[in-house]
Coordinates of C-alpha atoms in Angstrom, one line a residue:
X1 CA 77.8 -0.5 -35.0
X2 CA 77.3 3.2 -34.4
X3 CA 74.6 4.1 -32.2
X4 CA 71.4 6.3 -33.7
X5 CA 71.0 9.9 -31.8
X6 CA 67.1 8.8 -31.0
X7 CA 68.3 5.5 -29.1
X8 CA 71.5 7.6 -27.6
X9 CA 68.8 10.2 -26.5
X10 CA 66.5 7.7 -25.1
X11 CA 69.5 6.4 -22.8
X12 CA 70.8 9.6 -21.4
X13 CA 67.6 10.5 -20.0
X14 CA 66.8 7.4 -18.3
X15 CA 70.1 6.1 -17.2
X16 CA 73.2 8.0 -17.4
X17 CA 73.4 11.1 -18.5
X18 CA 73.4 13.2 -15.0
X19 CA 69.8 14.9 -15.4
X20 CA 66.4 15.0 -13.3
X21 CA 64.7 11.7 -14.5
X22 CA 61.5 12.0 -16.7
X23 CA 57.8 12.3 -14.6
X24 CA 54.8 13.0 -16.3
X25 CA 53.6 16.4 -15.5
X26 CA 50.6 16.5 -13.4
X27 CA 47.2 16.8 -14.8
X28 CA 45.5 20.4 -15.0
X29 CA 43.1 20.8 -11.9
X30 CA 39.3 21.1 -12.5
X31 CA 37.9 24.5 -12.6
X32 CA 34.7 26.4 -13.0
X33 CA 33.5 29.5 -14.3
X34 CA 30.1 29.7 -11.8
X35 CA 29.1 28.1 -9.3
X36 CA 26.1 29.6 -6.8
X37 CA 23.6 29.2 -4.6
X38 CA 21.0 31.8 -4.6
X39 CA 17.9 32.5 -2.3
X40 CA 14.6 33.4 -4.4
X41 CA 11.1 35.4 -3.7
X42 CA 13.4 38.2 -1.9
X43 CA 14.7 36.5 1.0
X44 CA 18.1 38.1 1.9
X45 CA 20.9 37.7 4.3
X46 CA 20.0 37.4 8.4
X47 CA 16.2 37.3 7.2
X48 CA 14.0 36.1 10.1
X49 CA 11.2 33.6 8.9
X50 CA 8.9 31.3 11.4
X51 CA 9.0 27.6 11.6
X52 CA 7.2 26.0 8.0
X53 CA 8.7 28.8 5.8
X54 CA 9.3 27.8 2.5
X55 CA 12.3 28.5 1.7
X56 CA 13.2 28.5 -2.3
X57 CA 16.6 28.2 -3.8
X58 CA 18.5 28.0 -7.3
X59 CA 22.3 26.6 -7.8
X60 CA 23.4 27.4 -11.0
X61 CA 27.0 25.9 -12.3
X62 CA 28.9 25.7 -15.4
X63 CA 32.5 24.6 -15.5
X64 CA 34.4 21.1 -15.8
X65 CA 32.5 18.1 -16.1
X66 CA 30.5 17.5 -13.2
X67 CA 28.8 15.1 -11.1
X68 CA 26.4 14.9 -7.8
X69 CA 24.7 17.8 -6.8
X70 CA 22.8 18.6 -3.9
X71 CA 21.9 20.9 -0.8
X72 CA 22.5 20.3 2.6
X73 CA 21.2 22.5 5.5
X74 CA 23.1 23.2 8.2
X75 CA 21.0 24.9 11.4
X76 CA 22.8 26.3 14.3
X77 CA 20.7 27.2 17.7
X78 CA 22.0 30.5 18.2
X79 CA 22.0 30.5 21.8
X80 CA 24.1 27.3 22.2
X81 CA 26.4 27.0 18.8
X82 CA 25.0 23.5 18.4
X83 CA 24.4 22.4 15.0
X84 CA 23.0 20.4 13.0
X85 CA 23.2 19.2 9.5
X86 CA 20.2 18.3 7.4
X87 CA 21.5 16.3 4.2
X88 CA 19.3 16.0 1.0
X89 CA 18.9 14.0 -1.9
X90 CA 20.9 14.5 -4.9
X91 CA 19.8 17.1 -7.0
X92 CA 21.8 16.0 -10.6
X93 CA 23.2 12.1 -10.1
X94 CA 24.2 13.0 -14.2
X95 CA 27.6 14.1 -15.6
X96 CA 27.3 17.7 -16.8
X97 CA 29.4 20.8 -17.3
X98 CA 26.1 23.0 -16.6
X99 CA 23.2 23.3 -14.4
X100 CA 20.3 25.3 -12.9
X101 CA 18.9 23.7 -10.7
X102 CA 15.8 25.2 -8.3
X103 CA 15.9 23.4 -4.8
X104 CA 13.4 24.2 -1.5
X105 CA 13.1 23.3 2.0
X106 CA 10.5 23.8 4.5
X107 CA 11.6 25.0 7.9
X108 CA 10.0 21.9 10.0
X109 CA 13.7 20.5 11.7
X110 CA 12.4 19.1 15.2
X111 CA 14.5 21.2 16.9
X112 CA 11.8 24.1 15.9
X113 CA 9.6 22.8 18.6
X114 CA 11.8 24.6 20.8
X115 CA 11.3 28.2 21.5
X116 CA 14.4 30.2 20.5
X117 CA 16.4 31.4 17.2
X118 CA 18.1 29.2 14.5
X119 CA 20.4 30.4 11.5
X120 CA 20.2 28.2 8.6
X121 CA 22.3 27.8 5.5
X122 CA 21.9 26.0 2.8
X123 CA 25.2 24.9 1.0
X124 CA 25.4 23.2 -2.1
X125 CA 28.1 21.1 -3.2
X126 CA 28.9 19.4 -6.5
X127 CA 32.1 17.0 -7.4
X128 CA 34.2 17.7 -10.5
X129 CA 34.6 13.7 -12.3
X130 CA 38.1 14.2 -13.1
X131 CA 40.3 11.9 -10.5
X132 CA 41.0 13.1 -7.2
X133 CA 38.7 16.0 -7.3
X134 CA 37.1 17.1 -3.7
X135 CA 33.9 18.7 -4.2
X136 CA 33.5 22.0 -4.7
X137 CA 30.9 23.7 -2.1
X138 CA 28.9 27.1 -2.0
X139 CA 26.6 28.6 0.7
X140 CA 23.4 30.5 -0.1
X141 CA 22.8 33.9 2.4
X142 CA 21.7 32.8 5.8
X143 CA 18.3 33.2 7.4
X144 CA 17.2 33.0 10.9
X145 CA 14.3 30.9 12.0
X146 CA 12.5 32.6 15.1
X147 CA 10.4 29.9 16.8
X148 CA 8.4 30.7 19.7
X149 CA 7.4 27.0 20.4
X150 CA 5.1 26.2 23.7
X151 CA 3.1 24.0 24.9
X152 CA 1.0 25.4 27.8
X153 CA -1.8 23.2 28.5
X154 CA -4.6 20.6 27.2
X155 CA -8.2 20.5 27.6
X156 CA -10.9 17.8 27.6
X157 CA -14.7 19.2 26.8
X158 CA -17.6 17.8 26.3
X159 CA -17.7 16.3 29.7
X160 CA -20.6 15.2 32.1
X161 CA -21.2 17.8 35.1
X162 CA -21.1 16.7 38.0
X163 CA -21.5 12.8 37.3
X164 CA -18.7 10.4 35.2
X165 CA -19.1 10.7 31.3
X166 CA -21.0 7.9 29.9
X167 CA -18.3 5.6 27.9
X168 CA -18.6 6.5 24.2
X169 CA -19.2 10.0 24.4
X170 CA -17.5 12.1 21.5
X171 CA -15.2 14.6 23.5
X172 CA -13.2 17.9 21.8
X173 CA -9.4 17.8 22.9
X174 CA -8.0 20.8 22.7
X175 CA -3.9 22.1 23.6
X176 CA -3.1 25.6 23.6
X177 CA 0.5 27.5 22.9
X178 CA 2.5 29.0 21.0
X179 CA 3.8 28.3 17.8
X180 CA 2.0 25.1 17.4
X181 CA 3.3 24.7 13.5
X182 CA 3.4 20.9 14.0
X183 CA 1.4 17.7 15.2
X184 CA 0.8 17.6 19.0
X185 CA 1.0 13.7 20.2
X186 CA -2.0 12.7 22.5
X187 CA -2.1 9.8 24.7
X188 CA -4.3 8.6 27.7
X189 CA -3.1 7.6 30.8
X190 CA -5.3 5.1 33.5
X191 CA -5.0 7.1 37.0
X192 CA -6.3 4.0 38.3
X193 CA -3.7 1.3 36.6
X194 CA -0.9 4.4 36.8
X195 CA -0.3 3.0 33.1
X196 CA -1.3 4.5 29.6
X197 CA -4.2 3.3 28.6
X198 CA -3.4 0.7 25.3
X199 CA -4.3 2.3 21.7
X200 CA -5.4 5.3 22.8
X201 CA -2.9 7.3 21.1
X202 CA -3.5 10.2 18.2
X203 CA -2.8 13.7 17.6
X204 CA -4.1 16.9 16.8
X205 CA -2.8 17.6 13.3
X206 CA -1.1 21.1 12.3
X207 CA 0.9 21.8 9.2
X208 CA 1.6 25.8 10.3
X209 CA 2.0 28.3 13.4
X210 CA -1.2 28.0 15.5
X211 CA -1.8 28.9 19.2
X212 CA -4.8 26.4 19.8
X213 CA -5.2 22.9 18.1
X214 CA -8.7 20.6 18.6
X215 CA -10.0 17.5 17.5
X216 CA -13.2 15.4 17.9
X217 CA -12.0 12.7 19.7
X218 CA -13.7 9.2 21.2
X219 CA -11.9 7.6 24.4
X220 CA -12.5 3.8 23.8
X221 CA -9.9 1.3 24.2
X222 CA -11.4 -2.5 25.1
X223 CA -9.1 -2.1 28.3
X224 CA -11.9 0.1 29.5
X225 CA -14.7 -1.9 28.6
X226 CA -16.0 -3.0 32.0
X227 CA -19.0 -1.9 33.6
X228 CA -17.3 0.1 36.6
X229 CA -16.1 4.1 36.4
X230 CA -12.4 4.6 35.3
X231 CA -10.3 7.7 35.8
X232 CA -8.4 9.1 33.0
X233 CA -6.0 12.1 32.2
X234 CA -5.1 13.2 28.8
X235 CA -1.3 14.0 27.8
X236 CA -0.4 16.3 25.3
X237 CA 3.5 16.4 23.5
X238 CA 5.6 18.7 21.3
X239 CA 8.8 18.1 21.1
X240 CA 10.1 17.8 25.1
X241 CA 7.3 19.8 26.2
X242 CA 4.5 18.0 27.9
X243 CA 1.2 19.1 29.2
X244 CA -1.8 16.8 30.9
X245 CA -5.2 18.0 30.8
X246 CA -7.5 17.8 34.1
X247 CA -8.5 14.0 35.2
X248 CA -11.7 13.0 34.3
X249 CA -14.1 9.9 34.8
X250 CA -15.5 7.5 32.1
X251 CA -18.6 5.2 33.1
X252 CA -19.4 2.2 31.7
X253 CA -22.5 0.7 32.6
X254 CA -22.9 -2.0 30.3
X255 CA -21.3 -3.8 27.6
X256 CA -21.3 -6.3 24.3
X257 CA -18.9 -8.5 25.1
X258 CA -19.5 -10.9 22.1
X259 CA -21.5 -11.2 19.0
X260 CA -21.2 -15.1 17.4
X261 CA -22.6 -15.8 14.3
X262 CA -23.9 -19.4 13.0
X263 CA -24.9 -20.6 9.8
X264 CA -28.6 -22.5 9.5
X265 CA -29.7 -24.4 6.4
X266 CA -33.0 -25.4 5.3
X267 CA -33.3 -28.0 8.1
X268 CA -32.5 -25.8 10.9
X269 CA -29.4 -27.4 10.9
X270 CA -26.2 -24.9 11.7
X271 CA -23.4 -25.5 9.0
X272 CA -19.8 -26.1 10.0
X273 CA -17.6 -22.6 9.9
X274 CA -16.4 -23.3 6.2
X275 CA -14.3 -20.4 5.0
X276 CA -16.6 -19.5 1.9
X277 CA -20.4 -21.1 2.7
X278 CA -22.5 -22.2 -0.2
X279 CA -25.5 -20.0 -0.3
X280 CA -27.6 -22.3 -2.4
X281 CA -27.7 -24.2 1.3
X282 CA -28.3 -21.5 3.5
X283 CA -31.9 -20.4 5.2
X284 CA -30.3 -17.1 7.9
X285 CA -27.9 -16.4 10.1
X286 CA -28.6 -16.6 13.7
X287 CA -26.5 -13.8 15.5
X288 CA -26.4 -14.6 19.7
X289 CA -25.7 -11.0 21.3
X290 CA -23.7 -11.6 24.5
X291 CA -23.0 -9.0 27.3
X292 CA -22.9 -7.7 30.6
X293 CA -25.9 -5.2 32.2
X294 CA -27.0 -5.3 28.5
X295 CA -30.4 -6.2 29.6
X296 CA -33.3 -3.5 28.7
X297 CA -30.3 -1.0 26.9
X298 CA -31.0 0.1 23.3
X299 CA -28.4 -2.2 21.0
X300 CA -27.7 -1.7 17.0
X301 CA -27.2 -4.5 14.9
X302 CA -26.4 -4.3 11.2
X303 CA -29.3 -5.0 9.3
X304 CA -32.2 -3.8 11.5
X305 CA -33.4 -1.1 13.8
X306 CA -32.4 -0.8 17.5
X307 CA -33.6 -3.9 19.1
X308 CA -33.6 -3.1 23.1
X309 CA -32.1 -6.3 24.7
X310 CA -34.4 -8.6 26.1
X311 CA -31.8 -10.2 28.4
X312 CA -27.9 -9.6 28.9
X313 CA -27.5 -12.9 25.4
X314 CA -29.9 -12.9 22.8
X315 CA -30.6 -14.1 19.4
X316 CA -31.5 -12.2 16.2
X317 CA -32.0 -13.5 12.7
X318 CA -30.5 -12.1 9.3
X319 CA -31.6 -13.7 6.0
X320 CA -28.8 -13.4 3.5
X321 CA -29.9 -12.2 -0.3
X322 CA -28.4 -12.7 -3.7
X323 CA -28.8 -9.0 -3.8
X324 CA -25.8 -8.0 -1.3
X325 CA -23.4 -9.5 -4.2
X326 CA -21.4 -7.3 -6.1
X327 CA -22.5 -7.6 -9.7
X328 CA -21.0 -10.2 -11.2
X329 CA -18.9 -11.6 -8.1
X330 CA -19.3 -14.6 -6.9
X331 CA -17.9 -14.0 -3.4
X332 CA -19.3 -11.7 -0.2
X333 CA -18.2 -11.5 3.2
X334 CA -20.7 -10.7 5.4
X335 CA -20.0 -8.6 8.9
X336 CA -22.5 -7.7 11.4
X337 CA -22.4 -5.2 14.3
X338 CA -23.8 -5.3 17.7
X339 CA -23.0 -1.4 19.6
X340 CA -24.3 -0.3 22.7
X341 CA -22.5 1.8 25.1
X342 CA -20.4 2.6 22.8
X343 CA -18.8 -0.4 22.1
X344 CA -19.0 -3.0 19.4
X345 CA -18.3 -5.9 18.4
X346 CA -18.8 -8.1 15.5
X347 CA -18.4 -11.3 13.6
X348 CA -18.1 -12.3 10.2
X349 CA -18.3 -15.3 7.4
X350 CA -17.6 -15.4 3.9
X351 CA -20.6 -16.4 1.4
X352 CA -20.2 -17.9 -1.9
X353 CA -23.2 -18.1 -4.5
X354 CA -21.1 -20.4 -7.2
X355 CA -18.3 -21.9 -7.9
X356 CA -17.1 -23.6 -11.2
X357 CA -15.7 -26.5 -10.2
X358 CA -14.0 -28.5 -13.3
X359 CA -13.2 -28.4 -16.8
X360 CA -11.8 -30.7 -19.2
X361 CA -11.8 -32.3 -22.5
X362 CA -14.6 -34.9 -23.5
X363 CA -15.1 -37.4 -26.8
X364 CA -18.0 -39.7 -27.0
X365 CA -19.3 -39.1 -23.5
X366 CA -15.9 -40.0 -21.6
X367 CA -12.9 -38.0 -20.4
X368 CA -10.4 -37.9 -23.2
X369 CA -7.3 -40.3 -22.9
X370 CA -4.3 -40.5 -25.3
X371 CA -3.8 -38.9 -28.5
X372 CA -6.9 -37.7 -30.6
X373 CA -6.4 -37.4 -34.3
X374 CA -6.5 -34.4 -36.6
X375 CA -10.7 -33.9 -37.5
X376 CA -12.0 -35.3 -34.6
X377 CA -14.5 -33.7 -32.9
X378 CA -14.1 -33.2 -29.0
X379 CA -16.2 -31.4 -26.5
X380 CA -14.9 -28.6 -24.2
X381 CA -16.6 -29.0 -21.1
X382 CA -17.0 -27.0 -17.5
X383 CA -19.0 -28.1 -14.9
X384 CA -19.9 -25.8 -11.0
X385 CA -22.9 -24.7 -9.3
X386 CA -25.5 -21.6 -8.5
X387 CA -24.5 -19.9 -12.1
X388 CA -27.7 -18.4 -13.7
X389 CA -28.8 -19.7 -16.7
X390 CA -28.0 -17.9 -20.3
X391 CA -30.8 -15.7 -21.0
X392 CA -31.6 -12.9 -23.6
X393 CA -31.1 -13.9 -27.8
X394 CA -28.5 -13.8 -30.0
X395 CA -26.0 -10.9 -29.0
X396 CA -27.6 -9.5 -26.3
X397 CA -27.2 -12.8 -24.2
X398 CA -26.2 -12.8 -20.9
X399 CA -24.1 -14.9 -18.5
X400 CA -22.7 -16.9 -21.4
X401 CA -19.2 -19.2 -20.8
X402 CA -16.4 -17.3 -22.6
X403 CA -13.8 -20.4 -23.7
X404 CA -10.6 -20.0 -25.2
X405 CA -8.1 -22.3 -27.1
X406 CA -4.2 -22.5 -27.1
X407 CA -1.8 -24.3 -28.6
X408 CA 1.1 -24.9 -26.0
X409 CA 4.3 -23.3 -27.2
X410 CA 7.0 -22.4 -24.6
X411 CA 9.1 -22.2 -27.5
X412 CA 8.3 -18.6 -28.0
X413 CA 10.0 -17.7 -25.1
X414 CA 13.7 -17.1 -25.8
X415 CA 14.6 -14.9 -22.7
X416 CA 16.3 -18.1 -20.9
X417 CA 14.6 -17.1 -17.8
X418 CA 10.9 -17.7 -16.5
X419 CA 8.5 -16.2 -17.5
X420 CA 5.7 -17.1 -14.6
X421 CA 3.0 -14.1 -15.6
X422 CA 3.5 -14.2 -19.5
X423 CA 1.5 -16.8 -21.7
X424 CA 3.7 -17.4 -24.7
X425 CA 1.1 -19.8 -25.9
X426 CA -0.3 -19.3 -29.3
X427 CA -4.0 -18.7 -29.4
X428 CA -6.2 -20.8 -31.5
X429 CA -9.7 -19.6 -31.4
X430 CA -12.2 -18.3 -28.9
X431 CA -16.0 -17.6 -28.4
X432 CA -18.9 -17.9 -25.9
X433 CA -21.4 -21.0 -25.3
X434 CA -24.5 -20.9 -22.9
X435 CA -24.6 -22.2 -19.3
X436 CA -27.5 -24.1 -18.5
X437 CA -27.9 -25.7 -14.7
X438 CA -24.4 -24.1 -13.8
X439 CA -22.7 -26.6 -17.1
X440 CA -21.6 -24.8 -20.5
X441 CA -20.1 -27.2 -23.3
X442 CA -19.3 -26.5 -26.6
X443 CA -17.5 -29.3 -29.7
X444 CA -14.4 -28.4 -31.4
X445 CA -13.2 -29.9 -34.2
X446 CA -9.3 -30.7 -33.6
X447 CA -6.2 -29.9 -35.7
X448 CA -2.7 -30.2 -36.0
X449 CA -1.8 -26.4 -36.0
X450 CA 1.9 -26.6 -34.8
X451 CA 5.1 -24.8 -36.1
X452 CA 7.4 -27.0 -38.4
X453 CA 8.5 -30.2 -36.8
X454 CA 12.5 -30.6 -38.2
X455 CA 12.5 -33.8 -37.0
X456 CA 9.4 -34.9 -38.0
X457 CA 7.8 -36.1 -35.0
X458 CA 6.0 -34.5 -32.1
X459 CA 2.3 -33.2 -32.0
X460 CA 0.1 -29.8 -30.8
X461 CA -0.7 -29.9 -27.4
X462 CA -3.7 -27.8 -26.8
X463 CA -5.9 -27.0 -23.5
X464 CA -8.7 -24.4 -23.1
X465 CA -9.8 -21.8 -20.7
X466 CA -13.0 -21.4 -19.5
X467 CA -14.8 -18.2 -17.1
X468 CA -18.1 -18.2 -16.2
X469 CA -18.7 -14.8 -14.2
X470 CA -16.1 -14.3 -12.1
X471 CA -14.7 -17.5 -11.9
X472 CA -11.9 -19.4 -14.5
X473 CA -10.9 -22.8 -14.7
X474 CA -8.1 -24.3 -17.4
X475 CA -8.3 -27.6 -18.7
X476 CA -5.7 -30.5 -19.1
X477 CA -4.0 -30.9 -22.7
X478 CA -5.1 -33.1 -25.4
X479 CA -2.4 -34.0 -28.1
X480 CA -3.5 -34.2 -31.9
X481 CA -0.3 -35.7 -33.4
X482 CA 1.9 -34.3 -36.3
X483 CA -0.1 -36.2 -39.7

C-alpha cells in the first residue's frame, strides 16, 4: 500500500530524511513598557537629608504580567564603602500588568547613630510570572544622609548638696550631643557591687535630631533597699557611643520590708488565704506593717491618711464595703500599699460578695430522674448566696434571674469539625423570675418540640441556663420522649 504524503512527511523530519530535527522555538521573553522608581516632594539626585527624613517614593510599572513588588534600601557609609541592605515588605503580592504604587522610608538605620555621611538608594524590583523570568530592578536618584551623631555626656540633677540623696527622690537625667534623633539607653551601675544595678534600665525617648534629651526619673531598684548609703553612676548609650554621668550617693534610712494582710470574721477569727473570700463572713482586714528604722517615719497606706509608725511592725485595720464592687460584679481584688522612703510594698486578696452555686431541674420537690412526659410541669431552679433580693414592680424590676431554654441539637452542625464556641442548640423560650434569699425558680410546662424522628424513636433533650448578676450556671438535661 502506497504511503500518504502527510505520514511520508511526518517520517522525513523525524527519522531520515538528512535535516535539523524539529525543537520547539523558544518562548518570547517578558517585556515592559515602564518601569520606575521616582523620588517625590522635590528630592533630587545627591540630596543631603538628616537622620528621620521622610523619604517618599512612587514605582509605577506596566508591562507583562507581573508579580512581587517591593523596595529595598541599600545604604553605603561613604567613608568606608560598606553597605548595607535594608529589605521591605512586598508592596503588590498580586498578579498584574500595572501598578502605581507610593512607597516611604524613614531614615532611622542604626548605623545613623554614627557621625558621618551615607548614600541611600532605594531600588525596586518586580518579577515577570512567565517561567524563568529574573526580576526586573530599577533604582530611584540617590540621596545622602548627613548624620552628625554624638554622644558627649550625661547629667544627674536634682541632687542633695553636700549630703547623699534621700532614696526616692525624683531626679532629671539629662544627655547632651549631637544629633540625638533616637532613644538614648540608660542604665545604673553600683560603684560599690562594680555591677549594674538590676531593673534599673530606661531611656530618654527621641523620635528627631535633638542636642539635649531629659527625663524625670526615680532610682529605686529593691537591690538598694537597705538602710545604708549606696554609690551610683548613671550610663548613657547611642549606638557604640557611651557616656556616664558623675557618681552620686543614694541614702536609705529606713525601709518597709513587708506588708501581710489577714482576713478576720465576725469572731475575730482570721480566715484561711482562700483565693476568692466570702464577704458575707468578713468583719476587716488586719494589715501588720513590717520594716526596718521605720519607727516614728511618716508611712502611707491605701485607705487612710499618713499614719507615722509607732514601732518598726504595726497593725492597721481596713473594713471592706460592698461599695468598692464594680456595679454588677460579683468579684474585687483588694491591694493595699504601705510607702515610706520611697518604697512600697503591698499585699493583696480577692473578695467575693456571691456566688451562684447550682442549678437544676426539679418535679414535686425532688431532683428530676428519668424521662418526664410531654405536659408535665417541672421547676427550673438555681440556688447561691449574697444576691440582693428582686426589688422595684413590674418592668422596672431589678436583679431578676434571666433563664433560658434549649433544646439540644448538635445536629445543626454540618461542618464535620467542632465547634467548641458555637451553640447550635435550638432555643425554646426565655424570660426573667425574681431572686429571693440568693434562690430564683420559675415552672415550665414540658414538650416534645424535636425535629422529625425517621425512625420513630428518640426524645428532646432540653437544659436551661440561668445568670444572676454576673454569674451563669447551666443545668443538666431532662428528656420528654417522642409521644
Amino acid at each position: 500500500m502506497r504511503a500518504s504524503p502527510a505520514w511520508w512527511l511526518s517520517w522525513c523530519v523525524f527519522a531520515a530524511c538528512g535535516g535539523e530535527p524539529y525543537t520547539t522555538p523558544p518562548p518570547t521573553p517578558a517585556t515592559y513598557e515602564t518601569f520606575t522608581i521616582t523620588l517625590e516632594d522635590g528630592v533630587v539626585e545627591g540630596q543631603e537629608v538628616r537622620p528621620m527624613a521622610l523619604l517618599r517614593a512612587r514605582v509605577v510599572y506596566k508591562g507583562d504580567l507581573a508579580r512581587n513588588l517591593k523596595v529595598d534600601v541599600t545604604i553605603t557609609d561613604v567613608a568606608t564603602g560598606e553597605a548595607v541592605q535594608v529589605p521591605s515588605g512586598l508592596l503588590g503580592a498580586g498578579d498584574a500588568t500595572t501598578f502605581n504604587q507610593p512607597d516611604s522610608w524613614v531614615a532611622s538605620h542604626e548605623w545613623f547613630k554614627k557621625a558621618g555621611r551615607y548614600e541611600v538608594v532605594l531600588t525596586a524590583s518586580i518579577l515577570a510570572t512567565l517561567r524563568g523570568s529574573t526580576p526586573w530592578t530599577v533604582s530611584a536618584p540617590k540621596v545622602v544622609v548627613v548624620s552628625s551623631a554624638r554622644l558627649d555626656s550625661v547629667t544627674v540633677s536634682g541632687l542633695a548638696v553636700g549630703a547623699p540623696t534621700l532614696y526616692g527622690t525624683g531626679l532629671t537625667v539629662s544627655a547632651q550631643g549631637e544629633d540625638l534623633w533616637d532613644d538614648v539607653a540608660l542604665k545604673v551601675d553600683n560603684l560599690d557591687t562594680s555591677l549594674p544595678v538590676p531593673g534599673l534600665t530606661g531611656a530618654l525617648a527621641s523620635d528627631a535630631p535633638a542636642t539635649t534629651l531629659s527625663s524625670q526619673w526615680e532610682v529605686n531598684s529593691r537591690s538598694l533597699e537597705k538602710v545604708g548609703v549606696h554609690r551610683l553612676q548613671v550610663v548613657a548609650r547611642f549606638g557604640a557611643m557611651e557616656v556616664k554621668s558623675e557618681p552620686f550617693s543614694i541614702e536609705v534610712t529606713h525601709t518597709v520590708d513587708q506588708v501581710v494582710l489577714r482576713v478576720r470574721d465576725a469572731n475575730d477569727t482570721f480566715l484561711g488565704g482562700e483565693p476568692s473570700t466570702r464577704m458575707d463572713r468578713v468583719k476587716d482586714f488586719v494589715l501588720t506593717i513590717t520594716g526596718t528604722n521605720l519607727a516614728g517615719h511618716d508611712v502611707f497606706i491605701t485607705g487612710g491618711p499618713l499614719v507615722t509608725a509607732p514601732a518598726d511592725s504595726f497593725d492597721v485595720v481596713r473594713v471592706p464595703s460592698v461599695d468598692d464592687f464594680e456595679d454588677g460584679k460579683g468579684t474585687h481584688q483588694y491591694q493595699y500599699y504601705a510607702q515610706s522612703g520611697g518604697i512600697v510594698r503591698s499585699a493583696d486578696v480577692g473578695m467575693r460578695r456571691w456566688r451562684l452555686e447550682s442549678c437544676g431541674w426539679y418535679k414535686d420537690g425532688a431532683p428530676v430522674s428519668g424521662p418526664v412526659m410531654a405536659d408535665t410541669t417541672v421547676m427550673m431552679r438555681a440556688t447561691g448566696w449574697g444576691f440582693p433580693d428582686t426589688s422595684g414592680i413590674l418592668v422596672f424590676k431589678v436583679n431578676q434571674a434571666e433563664f433560658k431554654i434549649w433544646e439540644r441539637d448538635d445536629g445543626q452542625n454540618d461542618t464535620n469539625l467542632p465547634q467548641p464556641f458555637v451553640n447550635n442548640d435550638d432555643e425554646v423560650d426565655a424570660w426573667k423570675a425574681d431572686v429571693v434569699s440568693s434562690v430564683s425558680e420559675d415552672d415550665w410546662r414540658a414538650r416534645f418540640d424535636e425535629e422529625p424522628d425517621f425512625l420513630g424513636f428518640g426524645g428532646a433533650e432540653y437544659y436551661f441556663e440561668v445568670r444572676i448578676q454576673d454569674e451563669k450556671c447551666t443545668s443538666g438535661e431532662i428528656v420528654v420522649p417522642s409521644p
